[in-house]
């Protein structure tokens, strides 16, 4: 098992190495340029996200689709992942993570557009879409669509289920340890979390969207306000932290300790990798739920979808990075080399509320991620095996939540990294090869100011 763990870790590191980083970031930059910088319309996109297109076809509102995708995207990567990037790549990783989010807005936009362009309605009126339909209907590559769904279904049980359930039980166990033994705490957490997930997902996408619409804005606002409070406490170190982040992001100084490259190269590698992993732009998950949105044309939903990357990385990851960096400067006893524990140490230095903010953030972010990914996996299974597979999938998914709460997940983390990357490859192929379609739709609806027009169904 130890050797297998090392092997999966090696494969994960290879897949998420420079080739994948170049492919994903290259797609971000390419689409940004070809689509004439849709990032310029981010504030218009935010306004559209809270409006309803009730006269348009779709299963859920645009805001419901956005919050469901945010539920899956905003997770432990925003909290622990940013700290890991700083630990491995230095404070400069925060800037590279932020830049990845800025350019990733264009890719998330393109995914959302294709999701609406190639979605289809079933006999019972349900809307289906996502990269698998873009690959099949747009490119005629059914085999790539099948591969995407296989990878997505497997990934849903990893990063979207067991590892999130484990994060919930682990954090509650730390809080309850003086009162209840870890064994019983994990069992109780597993049962309660599985029951709550089952109660939500049994109602399908409309129920998931309803829960996410209520939960996501609240949890994100609570976490951001908590981070702002910590920054107020550390306010004297904010200018120094910003300067350190920028200087180390572009430093040509050689890395010590036998590492290869410059400080800039190391910061870029880990910052970009964490940013890409966190916001899921290019992974192909978010367009699955974007396809269900009530929207009058593909570009309107594309704009709404793009705000997901803005909130996830440009706002939440950036503010987390600033909290961690100011805390390192404010408290010399905090070591940058603490990896995932760096976030815990940074938040824990703030009396009374620091640990509460972190614990609440991890629990709610993890739970919402489970809800969002349950829908992604469900749609992938339906594409592969038909509607008859949905109830069985939901049952197994809920059982996996319980299992994830009580087991060690080092191997699952490695496999989750691998399948997330494998998901991205077919989706990126569709984005690049259908970029002409994305550009034409964008020119017609956005730049020619036809955003209020209805598309032909």
PDB file of C-alpha atoms in Angstrom, residues 60 68 71-72 156-157 160-162 192-212 215 289 366-379 381-382 387 389-402:
ATOM      1  CA  UNK A  60     -33.122  26.434 -12.512  1.00  0.00           C
ATOM      2  CA  UNK A  68     -24.461  25.343  -7.422  1.00  0.00           C
ATOM      3  CA  UNK A  71     -20.791  25.260  -4.104  1.00  0.00           C
ATOM      4  CA  UNK A  72     -18.637  22.689  -5.886  1.00  0.00           C
ATOM      5  CA  UNK A 156     -17.060  13.016  -8.076  1.00  0.00           C
ATOM      6  CA  UNK A 157     -16.402  10.269  -5.530  1.00  0.00           C
ATOM      7  CA  UNK A 160     -16.278  15.900  -4.651  1.00  0.00           C
ATOM      8  CA  UNK A 161     -17.213  13.436  -1.931  1.00  0.00           C
ATOM      9  CA  UNK A 162     -14.917  11.399   0.314  1.00  0.00           C
ATOM     10  CA  UNK A 192     -25.187  13.067  10.014  1.00  0.00           C
ATOM     11  CA  UNK A 193     -23.344  14.326   6.921  1.00  0.00           C
ATOM     12  CA  UNK A 194     -24.535  11.385   4.801  1.00  0.00           C
ATOM     13  CA  UNK A 195     -28.124  11.908   5.993  1.00  0.00           C
ATOM     14  CA  UNK A 196     -28.037  15.621   5.171  1.00  0.00           C
ATOM     15  CA  UNK A 197     -26.513  15.018   1.730  1.00  0.00           C
ATOM     16  CA  UNK A 198     -29.090  12.327   0.978  1.00  0.00           C
ATOM     17  CA  UNK A 199     -31.951  14.586   2.016  1.00  0.00           C
ATOM     18  CA  UNK A 200     -30.749  17.297  -0.384  1.00  0.00           C
ATOM     19  CA  UNK A 201     -29.729  15.344  -3.479  1.00  0.00           C
ATOM     20  CA  UNK A 202     -32.810  13.106  -3.520  1.00  0.00           C
ATOM     21  CA  UNK A 203     -34.755  16.100  -4.847  1.00  0.00           C
ATOM     22  CA  UNK A 204     -32.519  16.521  -7.897  1.00  0.00           C
ATOM     23  CA  UNK A 205     -30.993  19.670  -9.335  1.00  0.00           C
ATOM     24  CA  UNK A 206     -33.825  21.994  -8.291  1.00  0.00           C
ATOM     25  CA  UNK A 207     -33.467  21.019  -4.642  1.00  0.00           C
ATOM     26  CA  UNK A 208     -29.658  21.171  -4.813  1.00  0.00           C
ATOM     27  CA  UNK A 209     -29.836  24.631  -6.379  1.00  0.00           C
ATOM     28  CA  UNK A 210     -32.323  25.778  -3.716  1.00  0.00           C
ATOM     29  CA  UNK A 211     -29.977  24.714  -0.909  1.00  0.00           C
ATOM     30  CA  UNK A 212     -26.922  26.168  -2.617  1.00  0.00           C
ATOM     31  CA  UNK A 215     -25.971  28.336   1.728  1.00  0.00           C
ATOM     32  CA  UNK A 289     -24.933  22.711 -14.122  1.00  0.00           C
ATOM     33  CA  UNK A 366     -16.770  21.035   2.172  1.00  0.00           C
ATOM     34  CA  UNK A 367     -20.488  20.286   2.552  1.00  0.00           C
ATOM     35  CA  UNK A 368     -21.422  22.570  -0.331  1.00  0.00           C
ATOM     36  CA  UNK A 369     -18.741  20.944  -2.500  1.00  0.00           C
ATOM     37  CA  UNK A 370     -20.347  17.543  -1.900  1.00  0.00           C
ATOM     38  CA  UNK A 371     -23.725  18.893  -3.042  1.00  0.00           C
ATOM     39  CA  UNK A 372     -22.348  20.464  -6.228  1.00  0.00           C
ATOM     40  CA  UNK A 373     -20.295  17.449  -7.238  1.00  0.00           C
ATOM     41  CA  UNK A 374     -23.185  15.074  -6.582  1.00  0.00           C
ATOM     42  CA  UNK A 375     -24.968  16.713  -9.516  1.00  0.00           C
ATOM     43  CA  UNK A 376     -21.897  16.573 -11.772  1.00  0.00           C
ATOM     44  CA  UNK A 377     -21.419  12.863 -11.137  1.00  0.00           C
ATOM     45  CA  UNK A 378     -25.127  12.200 -11.556  1.00  0.00           C
ATOM     46  CA  UNK A 379     -25.218  13.806 -14.996  1.00  0.00           C
ATOM     47  CA  UNK A 381     -23.667   8.613 -14.990  1.00  0.00           C
ATOM     48  CA  UNK A 382     -26.903   9.477 -16.785  1.00  0.00           C
ATOM     49  CA  UNK A 387     -31.798   7.677 -16.320  1.00  0.00           C
ATOM     50  CA  UNK A 389     -28.712   4.685 -13.081  1.00  0.00           C
ATOM     51  CA  UNK A 390     -29.544   7.874 -11.129  1.00  0.00           C
ATOM     52  CA  UNK A 391     -31.135   6.363  -8.012  1.00  0.00           C
ATOM     53  CA  UNK A 392     -28.391   3.767  -7.646  1.00  0.00           C
ATOM     54  CA  UNK A 393     -25.765   6.474  -8.100  1.00  0.00           C
ATOM     55  CA  UNK A 394     -27.342   8.664  -5.407  1.00  0.00           C
ATOM     56  CA  UNK A 395     -27.428   5.737  -2.972  1.00  0.00           C
ATOM     57  CA  UNK A 396     -23.760   4.867  -3.519  1.00  0.00           C
ATOM     58  CA  UNK A 397     -22.805   8.545  -3.360  1.00  0.00           C
ATOM     59  CA  UNK A 398     -24.429   8.944   0.066  1.00  0.00           C
ATOM     60  CA  UNK A 399     -22.742   5.760   1.345  1.00  0.00           C
ATOM     61  CA  UNK A 400     -19.386   7.114   0.119  1.00  0.00           C
ATOM     62  CA  UNK A 401     -19.920  10.235   2.244  1.00  0.00           C
ATOM     63  CA  UNK A 402     -20.120   8.031   5.346  1.00  0.00           C
TER      64      UNK A 402
END
